[in-house]
Amino acid sequence: MAVPEMYGSLVFNDKIMRAKLPKDIYKALRKTIDNNTHLELDVANSVAVAMKEWAVENGATHFTHWFQPMTGFTAEKHDSFINPVGNGEVIMEFSGKELVKGEPDASSFPSGGLRATFEARGYTAWDPTSPAFIKDKTLYIPTAFCSYSGEALDKKTPLLRSMEALNKEAVKVLNLLGNTEVKSVATTVGPEQEYFLVDKEDFKKRMDLIFTGRTLLGAMPPKGQEMEDHYFGTLKPRVAAYMHDLDEELWKLGIPAKTKHNEVAPAQHELAPVFDTTNVAVDHNQLTMEIMRKVADKHGFVCLLHEKPFDGINGSGKHNNWSMTTNTGVNLLDPGKTPAENIQFLVFLMAVISAVDNYADLMRLSVASAGNDHRLGANEAPPAIISIFLGDELTAVLDSIENDTFFGKQAKEKMDIGASVLPHFMKDTTDRNRTSPFAFTGNKFEFRSLGSSLSVSGPNVVLNTAVAEELSKIYEKLSAVSPEAMTDEVHTLLKAAIAEHKKVIFNGNGYTDEWVAEAEKRGLYNYKSTPDVLPVFVEEKNVALFTKHHIFTESEIHSRYEILLENYNKSIHIEAKTMIDMVQKQFLPSLMEYIDKTVTTASKKKAFAEGISVKAETALLEKLSGQYDAIYDGVTKLIADTDTAEAMADELEKAKYYQGTILTDMAELRAVADEAEALIPDDMLPYPDYAKILFYV
Ligand code: ADP
Ligand code: MG
């Protein structure tokens, strides 16, 4: 099949809807999708019939409401279309009611205590703005997941709410600036996804990869990523075949996979789609991760999405490219071609800069996880300090506005935001700095701190909401200004905002110690780990932000805070338990075997000839048995401390203990084990080592 035909062939997209639906029904549905209006049941019924027909034509027998509970994975419960009609016969049926609402048993999903205080049941509600699709002979209907009293139990509900908040505030500001054509503003996202591919047979032999997604033991091979020969390198045939298959599967689902290449680390790769409306991009990224795993299995690989599968080698992240687009097709972060667009651009740019400065703590929170803690600030990913890279040119523009100085190479006039046209900030002049967590890249911002396994929902909820808040403040300040005075007032407002928020702008190298010191002087947040940053969620200023814009109620915030803490504690707990098992059941026995072998060799040699040298064996034995003792002590301490952690009642205290004590225990234990691993013969190691996993694909 040619790609254009294949593309979206499993999606109930606009083209199919237009072909399958009666005209008035299509119009009504379109209105719901475009303007977020309520959908009448007769429309839903009619859509359901068309959807079912199309799905059955394409081989589907079941349907499922597809949702994104707080586990970070997607969830689904399949029902078949069949309906018995007597005489042992069935017909295929699907009603509007089944389309718009589902009632999965909510009790097994994390709710952070919400269900204790509220209604026990939950329901899923159709999100008509994200298209339905067919996968594994099942019609998938993207939905939001709530409790019966309306509390969000998922990652999509707050995302939709945040998009709505930004839409509302952005339109108000645009209309105020004289742009009355615009009826709605949507945020757009293009997530670049990194991943590792390892051989399935290797994976199966590593308990750590199976249970935790990352290696807990493993000495560095003689060659790591220092040769920099992998980045953009030629694809190996097996990997190329995988990527090809992956692209096709994604295209069928209407996911515009566009770019693929090798990444910095060996066995690491990246996939980037063309950007889309935020909720669709979030759904697509969840699907992409799932399909990546599935296609890998078919090719004898396992796709690792953990942030740090291998120590000493770059981990995986996700870049969240983000912007705002009007229904008239204008990207609000594009400098534009006229002075009016100029003002508009500067206002929205300043809203983003102020948002990031005021809510950098929430942005850091939104990317916090046990896995991502291995990357942020470790000189392979942005630092944990959130700052903005603007590039020299745009920074100079803001400087000249703030100081009423001159801007531009030829123009020797005062920077007048109402008269001059801003230069277009070419990507190549702005995209060089890879050490910045939040970089302006010509016509969008790239939030680079996300971990590879993370749902991109959370970071976008924070971004959308924080920007909505700054826009609402701008609106308040300007709402009484007359059209004639507007340009001057905007100028005044920009000047003040730049002076207040320029501290978050940093164009230099984010990996240096000087920046850490400088950021502290500037008063920027630097939350080093997940337990450090989680409590900001429940701080007054942040609760006020989320409740004001109806993103979260106070109880939703507290429930999510609990869930985040629990998730963190559980992940480290599983890691500790897995390491204990690996060391006790696999590593120490192997080491013992090698010690035994060495002893046997030495005594056999002695018996063979009186006075023969056993110098090497003796030295080796001393080393090995020293390591054996140290590993034994290390694992004993880890066991005791893990028991202590388990007994702790306060989840935040527990998280701090896992972070401070357990992770340190694990690092110390690993250090000696890795020294020993370097001495143990390959065929005596209980699992494939780094060299085998990383360089033999
Ligand atoms: P790189 O960061 O690797 O240089 P690209 O310039 O190719 O990447 O773009 C990265 C991502 O940014 C792509 O997914 C692209 O679709 C997305 N992108 C481009 N424009 C926008 C926009 N206006 N809003 C959101 N994402 C965008
Ligand atoms: Mg990028």
XYZ file of C-alpha atoms and ligand atoms in Angstrom:
725
model
C 0.000 0.000 0.000
C 1.274 3.463 -0.817
C 2.068 5.561 2.234
C -0.605 8.239 1.658
C -3.265 5.497 1.545
C -1.812 3.626 4.471
C -1.529 6.789 6.551
C -4.395 6.981 9.002
C -6.076 3.926 7.485
C -6.943 2.704 10.988
C -8.227 6.075 12.212
C -11.784 7.348 12.306
C -10.577 10.694 11.010
C -12.278 13.711 9.509
C -12.306 12.242 6.010
C -14.057 9.069 7.162
C -16.478 11.044 9.299
C -17.447 13.238 6.369
C -17.972 10.192 4.183
C -19.864 8.123 6.748
C -21.999 10.618 8.636
C -25.193 12.361 7.520
C -24.373 16.012 6.819
C -26.165 17.505 9.818
C -24.638 14.932 12.163
C -21.176 15.614 10.776
C -21.723 19.351 11.311
C -22.913 18.848 14.875
C -19.940 16.631 15.687
C -17.524 19.083 14.089
C -19.001 21.830 16.243
C -18.421 19.741 19.348
C -14.846 19.022 18.336
C -13.985 22.590 17.336
C -15.871 24.533 19.977
C -16.086 22.079 22.822
C -19.874 22.193 22.829
C -22.133 19.562 24.352
C -22.985 16.561 22.185
C -26.658 15.560 21.947
C -27.498 11.888 22.394
C -29.075 11.513 18.933
C -25.837 12.816 17.386
C -23.829 10.411 19.540
C -26.079 7.526 18.449
C -25.597 8.344 14.826
C -21.821 8.685 15.220
C -21.701 5.376 17.098
C -23.441 3.546 14.264
C -21.050 4.982 11.672
C -18.050 4.254 13.837
C -19.115 0.670 14.403
C -19.758 0.104 10.698
C -16.368 1.460 9.792
C -14.672 -0.517 12.562
C -16.356 -3.778 11.591
C -15.462 -3.210 7.935
C -11.875 -2.937 9.078
C -11.931 -6.167 11.041
C -12.837 -4.950 14.532
C -14.976 -7.141 16.761
C -14.565 -5.240 20.034
C -14.501 -1.705 21.328
C -12.788 -0.191 24.314
C -12.703 3.090 26.148
C -9.013 3.936 26.307
C -7.790 6.047 29.212
C -4.707 7.215 31.063
C -4.924 6.473 34.771
C -2.305 7.718 37.222
C -0.188 4.597 36.700
C 1.455 6.382 33.772
C 0.311 3.634 31.428
C -2.849 3.444 29.388
C -5.769 1.275 30.378
C -8.515 -0.422 28.423
C -11.402 -2.809 28.947
C -12.713 -4.579 25.879
C -16.357 -5.271 25.088
C -17.485 -6.984 21.947
C -20.026 -5.436 19.604
C -22.104 -8.595 19.598
C -25.635 -8.579 20.866
C -27.655 -11.840 20.928
C -31.006 -11.508 19.174
C -32.426 -14.979 19.846
C -32.224 -18.204 17.802
C -28.525 -18.331 18.617
C -27.872 -15.353 16.367
C -26.067 -12.121 17.074
C -25.870 -8.686 15.530
C -23.055 -6.166 15.841
C -24.250 -3.187 17.864
C -22.817 -0.039 19.366
C -24.864 2.771 20.871
C -24.277 6.447 21.484
C -24.420 5.759 25.198
C -21.642 3.196 24.917
C -19.623 5.676 22.861
C -19.855 8.611 25.243
C -19.623 6.875 28.582
C -18.033 3.776 30.072
C -17.889 2.401 33.580
C -14.665 0.521 34.164
C -14.106 -0.792 37.665
C -12.036 2.046 39.058
C -11.074 0.437 42.319
C -7.711 -0.929 41.218
C -6.325 2.314 39.853
C -4.363 4.697 42.044
C -6.560 7.474 43.378
C -4.455 8.844 46.218
C -7.282 8.503 48.688
C -9.890 10.189 46.487
C -12.054 7.114 46.461
C -12.032 6.872 50.214
C -13.687 10.268 50.535
C -15.728 10.225 47.365
C -17.792 7.861 45.312
C -16.088 4.516 44.735
C -16.981 4.095 41.091
C -15.400 5.833 38.159
C -16.442 6.481 34.593
C -14.794 7.228 31.274
C -16.052 10.005 28.998
C -15.363 10.211 25.278
C -12.854 12.861 24.160
C -14.168 13.594 20.662
C -11.197 15.890 19.971
C -8.859 12.893 19.805
C -9.786 10.509 16.986
C -10.832 6.907 17.599
C -8.670 4.191 16.024
C -8.424 0.440 15.466
C -5.739 -1.678 17.067
C -5.702 -5.450 17.572
C -9.195 -5.839 16.070
C -10.565 -3.391 18.595
C -12.052 0.064 18.196
C -10.224 2.371 20.625
C -12.129 5.383 21.915
C -9.929 7.974 23.643
C -11.550 9.001 26.921
C -11.084 10.927 30.149
C -11.407 9.040 33.447
C -13.232 10.577 36.420
C -14.871 9.581 39.663
C -18.634 9.834 39.849
C -18.367 13.028 41.810
C -16.302 14.463 38.961
C -12.792 14.224 40.416
C -10.160 13.557 37.781
C -8.576 10.131 38.147
C -6.367 10.375 35.070
C -3.814 12.403 33.155
C -6.121 13.574 30.420
C -8.823 15.440 32.350
C -6.458 18.077 33.790
C -4.785 18.376 30.405
C -8.077 19.204 28.696
C -8.900 21.631 31.493
C -5.516 23.356 31.097
C -5.948 23.672 27.347
C -9.327 25.240 27.962
C -7.861 27.680 30.501
C -5.157 28.785 28.106
C -7.631 29.057 25.278
C -9.872 31.326 27.315
C -7.134 33.661 28.541
C -5.282 33.798 25.224
C -8.390 34.744 23.255
C -9.179 37.519 25.739
C -5.706 39.005 25.364
C -5.733 38.711 21.568
C -9.107 40.411 21.313
C -7.884 43.158 23.591
C -4.864 43.709 21.350
C -7.272 44.273 18.481
C -7.083 40.818 16.997
C -10.814 40.114 17.082
C -10.810 37.474 14.372
C -9.432 34.811 16.669
C -12.044 32.587 18.288
C -9.833 29.956 19.870
C -6.241 29.169 20.699
C -4.875 25.650 20.992
C -1.527 24.557 22.338
C 0.566 22.327 20.121
C 3.130 19.705 21.072
C 5.748 17.690 19.208
C 7.443 15.202 21.543
C 10.828 13.778 20.490
C 11.167 10.320 21.992
C 14.441 8.562 22.862
C 14.746 4.832 23.488
C 17.161 1.907 23.651
C 16.897 -1.376 21.773
C 18.425 -4.473 23.329
C 18.297 -8.088 22.285
C 15.370 -9.985 23.769
C 17.540 -12.948 24.785
C 19.907 -10.672 26.716
C 17.010 -8.897 28.345
C 15.443 -12.141 29.551
C 18.601 -13.004 31.458
C 18.695 -9.724 33.378
C 16.437 -9.624 36.400
C 17.173 -5.897 36.829
C 15.993 -4.968 33.345
C 12.913 -7.141 33.706
C 11.803 -5.773 37.077
C 13.081 -2.206 37.063
C 13.805 -1.262 33.457
C 17.399 -0.389 34.288
C 20.599 -2.248 35.069
C 21.469 -2.213 38.755
C 24.849 -3.857 38.253
C 27.261 -3.751 35.359
C 30.831 -2.676 34.714
C 31.560 -0.331 31.831
C 32.886 -2.009 28.705
C 36.255 -0.921 27.289
C 34.347 1.207 24.804
C 31.443 3.445 25.780
C 30.083 6.434 23.947
C 33.378 8.366 24.007
C 34.063 7.778 20.335
C 30.828 9.605 19.453
C 30.444 7.315 16.483
C 26.861 6.336 17.153
C 25.084 9.699 16.944
C 23.415 9.957 13.521
C 25.505 6.918 12.509
C 24.430 4.438 9.846
C 21.569 2.264 11.041
C 22.369 -1.396 11.469
C 20.121 -3.538 9.225
C 18.208 -5.072 12.119
C 17.550 -1.668 13.633
C 16.636 -0.185 10.254
C 14.085 -2.970 9.729
C 12.626 -2.252 13.153
C 12.323 1.468 12.492
C 10.725 0.855 9.137
C 8.105 -1.422 10.650
C 7.535 0.994 13.512
C 6.943 3.909 11.123
C 4.366 1.897 9.196
C 2.472 0.848 12.316
C 2.428 4.448 13.538
C 1.372 5.836 10.181
C -1.586 3.464 10.012
C -2.683 4.935 13.328
C -2.347 8.441 11.942
C 0.745 9.197 14.013
C 2.972 11.377 11.844
C 6.344 9.784 12.706
C 8.798 11.937 10.827
C 12.392 11.787 12.034
C 14.422 8.813 13.197
C 18.094 8.499 13.932
C 20.693 6.982 16.197
C 21.343 8.836 19.422
C 24.517 9.553 21.371
C 24.707 6.313 23.340
C 25.276 2.932 21.717
C 21.966 1.118 21.061
C 20.072 4.384 21.595
C 17.694 5.892 19.047
C 15.172 8.685 18.642
C 11.827 9.150 16.971
C 10.057 12.482 16.438
C 6.567 13.032 15.048
C 5.186 16.158 13.414
C 3.521 18.229 16.113
C -0.223 18.165 16.829
C -2.817 19.635 19.192
C -1.647 18.879 22.719
C -4.195 16.239 23.760
C -3.796 14.398 20.459
C -0.006 14.595 20.793
C -0.239 13.193 24.325
C -2.452 10.298 23.178
C -0.130 9.667 20.253
C 2.963 9.653 22.422
C 1.391 7.061 24.739
C 0.514 4.971 21.702
C 3.976 5.462 20.220
C 5.625 4.101 23.352
C 3.314 1.107 23.309
C 3.826 0.369 19.616
C 7.597 0.773 20.050
C 7.545 -2.033 22.579
C 5.263 -4.212 20.505
C 7.184 -3.896 17.254
C 10.452 -4.476 19.144
C 9.122 -7.807 20.346
C 8.402 -8.839 16.772
C 11.994 -8.087 15.810
C 13.564 -9.966 18.715
C 14.304 -6.754 20.581
C 13.120 -5.198 23.798
C 12.560 -1.450 23.693
C 13.793 0.204 26.892
C 12.029 3.446 27.762
C 13.603 3.870 31.197
C 15.459 7.159 31.725
C 18.715 5.492 32.689
C 19.031 1.873 31.586
C 22.849 1.892 31.749
C 25.196 3.606 34.145
C 27.985 5.621 32.576
C 26.103 5.985 29.313
C 23.633 8.720 28.380
C 20.077 8.037 29.417
C 16.890 8.770 27.482
C 14.705 11.823 27.556
C 11.863 13.377 25.710
C 11.822 16.894 24.275
C 8.452 18.573 24.546
C 8.252 21.133 21.728
C 5.442 23.500 22.604
C 3.635 26.456 21.091
C 0.221 28.125 20.777
C -1.764 28.369 17.555
C -4.913 30.360 16.777
C -7.889 28.934 14.920
C -6.845 31.293 12.117
C -3.618 29.332 11.796
C -1.192 31.778 13.412
C 1.596 30.430 15.606
C 1.684 32.929 18.484
C 5.363 32.260 19.139
C 6.303 33.127 15.585
C 7.662 36.687 15.453
C 5.421 37.487 12.475
C 5.814 39.904 9.607
C 4.067 43.076 10.732
C 4.479 45.444 13.705
C 1.080 44.325 15.023
C 2.128 40.697 14.995
C 5.279 41.929 16.612
C 3.459 43.241 19.661
C 1.390 40.097 19.842
C 4.504 37.942 19.708
C 6.228 39.943 22.440
C 3.194 39.777 24.728
C 2.881 36.012 24.385
C 6.630 35.532 24.668
C 6.622 37.551 27.879
C 3.689 35.521 29.192
C 5.731 32.353 28.708
C 8.873 33.840 30.270
C 6.935 35.084 33.314
C 5.140 31.751 33.608
C 8.378 29.802 33.648
C 9.957 32.185 36.136
C 6.994 32.157 38.508
C 6.297 28.436 38.245
C 9.737 26.920 37.624
C 9.148 24.838 40.743
C 6.060 23.257 39.176
C 7.874 22.690 35.904
C 10.618 20.876 37.768
C 7.948 18.907 39.623
C 6.270 17.947 36.360
C 9.381 16.080 35.175
C 10.328 14.536 38.516
C 10.573 10.755 38.749
C 12.898 8.173 40.221
C 14.215 7.391 36.742
C 14.695 10.999 35.655
C 16.645 11.799 38.842
C 19.559 9.923 37.260
C 19.658 12.379 34.369
C 18.791 15.908 35.442
C 21.908 17.725 36.495
C 24.165 14.837 35.524
C 25.647 16.625 32.500
C 23.838 14.523 29.961
C 20.504 16.240 30.293
C 19.544 19.747 31.375
C 20.345 20.752 34.925
C 17.667 20.483 37.584
C 17.565 24.293 37.601
C 14.847 25.529 35.267
C 15.979 28.466 33.127
C 15.178 29.760 29.652
C 17.470 29.939 26.646
C 16.386 32.770 24.338
C 19.427 33.220 22.139
C 21.494 36.391 21.845
C 19.335 38.156 19.303
C 16.044 37.879 21.126
C 17.729 38.629 24.445
C 19.076 41.815 22.851
C 15.565 42.753 21.743
C 14.292 42.401 25.310
C 17.285 44.353 26.626
C 16.558 47.246 24.340
C 12.904 47.275 25.353
C 13.809 47.246 29.012
C 16.438 49.967 28.744
C 15.012 52.077 25.923
C 18.248 51.540 24.075
C 18.917 50.906 20.439
C 18.411 47.630 18.742
C 19.439 46.340 15.389
C 22.449 46.499 13.209
C 21.389 49.355 10.916
C 18.431 50.936 12.640
C 19.717 53.572 14.993
C 16.403 54.249 16.522
C 14.809 53.466 19.807
C 13.247 50.039 19.981
C 9.641 50.864 19.286
C 7.513 47.763 19.584
C 4.699 49.364 17.640
C 6.678 50.414 14.603
C 9.540 48.067 13.926
C 9.353 44.527 12.642
C 11.260 41.990 14.638
C 13.838 39.920 12.876
C 12.906 36.314 12.283
C 14.808 34.249 14.758
C 16.267 31.559 12.643
C 16.419 28.171 14.216
C 20.134 27.789 13.570
C 20.980 30.843 15.610
C 18.827 29.819 18.514
C 19.069 26.070 18.759
C 22.737 25.538 19.548
C 22.469 25.398 23.288
C 21.659 21.833 24.264
C 22.239 22.375 27.964
C 19.157 24.501 28.524
C 16.002 22.959 29.991
C 13.686 25.342 28.170
C 14.898 26.745 24.878
C 13.320 29.080 22.360
C 13.867 27.470 18.971
C 12.646 30.072 16.492
C 8.886 29.667 16.767
C 8.329 27.375 19.732
C 9.816 26.432 23.070
C 11.472 23.117 23.665
C 11.117 21.756 27.209
C 13.999 19.319 27.399
C 13.854 18.017 30.953
C 11.285 15.276 30.431
C 12.192 11.664 31.046
C 11.705 9.167 28.242
C 9.022 7.092 29.954
C 6.977 10.025 31.224
C 3.514 10.844 29.924
C 3.888 14.292 28.355
C 0.595 15.273 29.934
C 1.923 16.646 33.249
C 4.513 19.069 31.869
C 1.922 20.458 29.463
C -0.668 20.864 32.212
C 1.848 23.019 34.092
C 2.927 24.988 31.025
C -0.605 25.659 29.821
C -1.858 26.643 33.250
C 1.085 28.864 34.162
C 0.898 30.668 30.809
C -2.886 31.023 31.187
C -2.294 32.648 34.566
C 0.231 35.160 33.189
C -2.108 35.966 30.303
C -4.923 36.578 32.742
C -2.711 39.006 34.653
C -1.811 40.778 31.421
C -5.471 41.015 30.530
C -6.299 42.559 33.895
C -3.586 45.178 33.483
C -4.636 46.113 29.968
C -8.386 45.656 30.010
C -9.182 49.304 30.757
C -6.684 50.732 28.254
C -8.059 52.521 25.182
C -7.022 51.220 21.751
C -5.005 54.419 21.093
C -2.989 54.029 24.252
C -2.538 50.279 23.874
C 0.900 50.183 22.244
C 2.394 52.470 24.879
C 0.807 50.546 27.709
C 2.012 47.249 26.310
C 5.474 48.755 26.087
C 5.335 49.776 29.748
C 4.039 46.374 30.732
C 6.782 44.570 28.790
C 9.472 46.754 30.357
C 8.305 45.904 33.840
C 7.920 42.193 33.058
C 11.389 41.966 31.539
C 12.954 43.646 34.562
C 11.121 41.304 36.891
C 11.657 38.021 35.068
C 14.913 38.307 33.143
C 16.606 36.409 35.954
C 15.248 33.169 34.503
C 16.931 33.808 31.133
C 20.298 32.148 30.741
C 22.046 31.650 27.408
C 25.253 30.098 28.731
C 26.377 26.551 29.453
C 24.000 24.960 31.947
C 26.418 22.145 32.796
C 28.946 24.299 34.659
C 29.339 24.804 38.403
C 29.441 28.553 37.787
C 25.846 28.384 36.573
C 24.739 26.542 39.696
C 26.314 29.291 41.820
C 24.948 32.060 39.594
C 21.440 30.553 39.615
C 21.501 30.472 43.383
C 22.497 34.148 43.451
C 19.605 34.913 41.127
C 17.265 33.125 43.481
C 16.257 30.374 41.044
C 15.001 27.063 42.319
C 17.338 24.085 42.324
C 15.500 20.964 43.389
C 17.973 18.121 43.072
C 15.719 15.116 43.493
C 12.119 13.975 43.336
C 11.547 13.927 47.121
C 13.003 17.475 47.233
C 10.547 18.859 44.730
C 7.324 16.892 45.345
C 6.151 19.049 48.276
C 5.944 22.142 46.024
C 2.776 20.606 44.589
C 0.879 21.364 47.773
C 2.374 24.812 48.388
C -0.165 27.598 48.704
C 0.920 29.566 45.625
C 0.638 26.474 43.439
C -2.633 25.258 44.883
C -3.971 28.772 44.216
C -2.842 28.582 40.586
C -4.459 25.232 39.873
C -7.697 25.925 41.680
C -8.132 29.403 40.171
C -8.026 27.955 36.656
C -10.102 24.873 37.562
C -7.339 22.444 36.658
C -7.335 20.611 39.989
C -9.431 20.914 43.102
C -7.528 20.982 46.328
C -8.356 17.350 47.014
C -7.224 16.354 43.523
C -3.882 18.038 44.202
C -3.441 16.213 47.481
C -4.417 12.903 45.966
C -1.923 13.364 43.142
C 0.789 14.362 45.564
C 0.175 11.124 47.477
C 0.292 9.089 44.277
C 3.573 10.679 43.172
C 5.158 9.953 46.540
C 3.903 6.381 46.545
C 5.124 5.796 42.996
C 8.550 7.085 43.878
C 8.797 4.942 46.986
C 7.558 1.865 45.201
C 10.049 2.215 42.350
C 13.055 2.508 44.637
C 11.729 -0.281 46.820
C 11.454 -2.623 43.859
C 14.953 -1.650 42.756
C 16.391 -2.392 46.170
C 14.624 -5.752 46.383
C 15.726 -6.681 42.883
C 19.318 -5.776 43.630
C 19.271 -7.816 46.816
C 17.983 -10.822 44.885
C 20.458 -10.440 42.067
C 23.395 -10.099 44.390
C 22.408 -12.934 46.706
C 21.100 -15.434 44.197
C 23.264 -14.700 41.198
C 26.244 -12.492 41.758
C 27.700 -13.810 45.020
C 27.295 -17.471 43.944
C 29.173 -16.698 40.705
C 31.882 -14.934 42.604
C 32.092 -17.862 45.022
C 32.405 -20.223 42.116
C 35.281 -18.227 40.727
C 36.949 -18.114 44.134
C 36.508 -21.853 44.378
C 37.980 -22.343 40.948
C 40.967 -20.206 41.834
C 41.548 -22.083 45.079
C 41.320 -25.392 43.221
C 43.772 -24.209 40.619
C 46.223 -23.046 43.278
C 46.072 -26.285 45.276
C 46.282 -28.432 42.154
C 49.345 -26.486 41.098
C 50.938 -26.992 44.497
C 50.222 -30.706 44.400
C 51.602 -30.920 40.903
C 55.046 -29.640 41.796
C 56.533 -28.697 45.150
C 57.441 -25.006 45.343
C 55.592 -23.922 42.195
C 54.509 -20.274 42.262
C 50.903 -19.520 43.118
C 51.562 -15.801 43.294
C 48.883 -14.783 40.764
C 46.238 -17.041 42.283
C 47.015 -15.807 45.769
C 46.803 -12.155 44.712
C 43.575 -12.806 42.828
C 42.126 -14.695 45.765
C 42.915 -11.865 48.102
C 41.140 -9.433 45.815
C 38.144 -11.657 45.168
C 37.614 -12.605 48.751
C 37.945 -8.962 49.833
C 35.312 -8.083 47.273
C 33.153 -10.971 48.378
C 33.189 -9.664 51.947
C 32.503 -6.098 50.872
C 29.592 -7.165 48.691
C 28.250 -9.312 51.480
C 28.445 -6.369 53.900
C 26.867 -4.077 51.325
C 23.915 -6.329 50.664
C 23.438 -6.932 54.379
C 23.230 -3.176 54.949
C 20.863 -2.747 52.014
C 18.552 -5.442 53.421
C 18.488 -3.844 56.863
C 17.906 -0.341 55.494
C 15.181 -1.532 53.137
C 13.399 -3.052 56.127
C 13.707 0.269 57.918
C 12.243 2.074 54.915
C 9.369 -0.323 54.649
C 8.423 0.296 58.255
C 8.248 4.085 57.859
C 4.739 5.509 57.981
C 5.182 9.004 56.596
C 5.466 8.798 52.816
C 7.567 11.952 52.440
C 10.008 10.873 55.152
C 10.133 7.508 53.482
C 10.873 9.070 50.086
C 13.721 11.074 51.575
C 15.100 7.928 53.175
C 14.896 5.973 49.914
C 16.649 8.830 48.160
C 19.290 9.555 50.796
C 20.023 6.139 52.275
C 18.796 3.337 50.011
C 20.104 4.824 46.759
C 23.478 5.432 48.440
C 23.567 1.840 49.713
C 22.809 0.652 46.199
C 25.501 2.828 44.627
C 28.117 1.620 47.109
C 27.162 -1.995 46.648
C 27.247 -1.589 42.925
C 30.699 -0.028 42.976
C 32.311 -3.115 44.562
C 30.233 -5.546 42.561
C 31.265 -3.840 39.330
C 34.925 -4.103 40.339
C 34.444 -7.810 40.906
C 32.490 -8.203 37.670
C 35.501 -6.927 35.754
C 37.492 -9.897 37.117
C 34.943 -12.689 36.683
C 35.318 -14.673 33.438
C 32.525 -14.024 30.922
C 31.195 -17.569 31.023
C 30.878 -17.452 34.795
C 28.822 -14.256 34.871
C 25.176 -15.066 35.546
C 23.904 -12.535 32.967
C 25.094 -10.743 29.825
C 27.340 -7.771 30.585
C 27.299 -4.231 29.181
C 29.654 -5.041 26.321
C 27.395 -7.835 25.125
C 24.153 -5.884 25.501
C 25.318 -2.607 24.028
C 27.588 -3.608 21.188
C 26.268 -6.849 19.782
C 22.893 -5.673 18.442
P 15.237 19.234 16.707
O 14.939 19.702 18.088
O 15.708 17.804 16.716
O 16.127 20.158 15.955
P 12.883 19.763 14.863
O 13.120 21.148 14.478
O 12.826 18.772 13.758
O 13.837 19.167 15.973
O 11.496 19.765 15.613
C 11.294 19.037 16.739
C 9.832 18.863 16.982
O 9.211 20.139 17.121
C 9.066 18.128 15.904
O 8.285 17.158 16.522
C 8.209 19.227 15.320
O 7.012 18.745 14.761
C 7.947 20.072 16.542
N 7.382 21.402 16.256
C 7.616 22.204 15.198
N 6.822 23.294 15.253
C 6.056 23.179 16.372
C 5.027 23.965 16.979
N 4.615 25.110 16.449
N 4.475 23.510 18.116
C 4.877 22.352 18.668
N 5.829 21.592 18.152
C 6.421 21.971 17.020
Mg 14.965 18.665 20.107
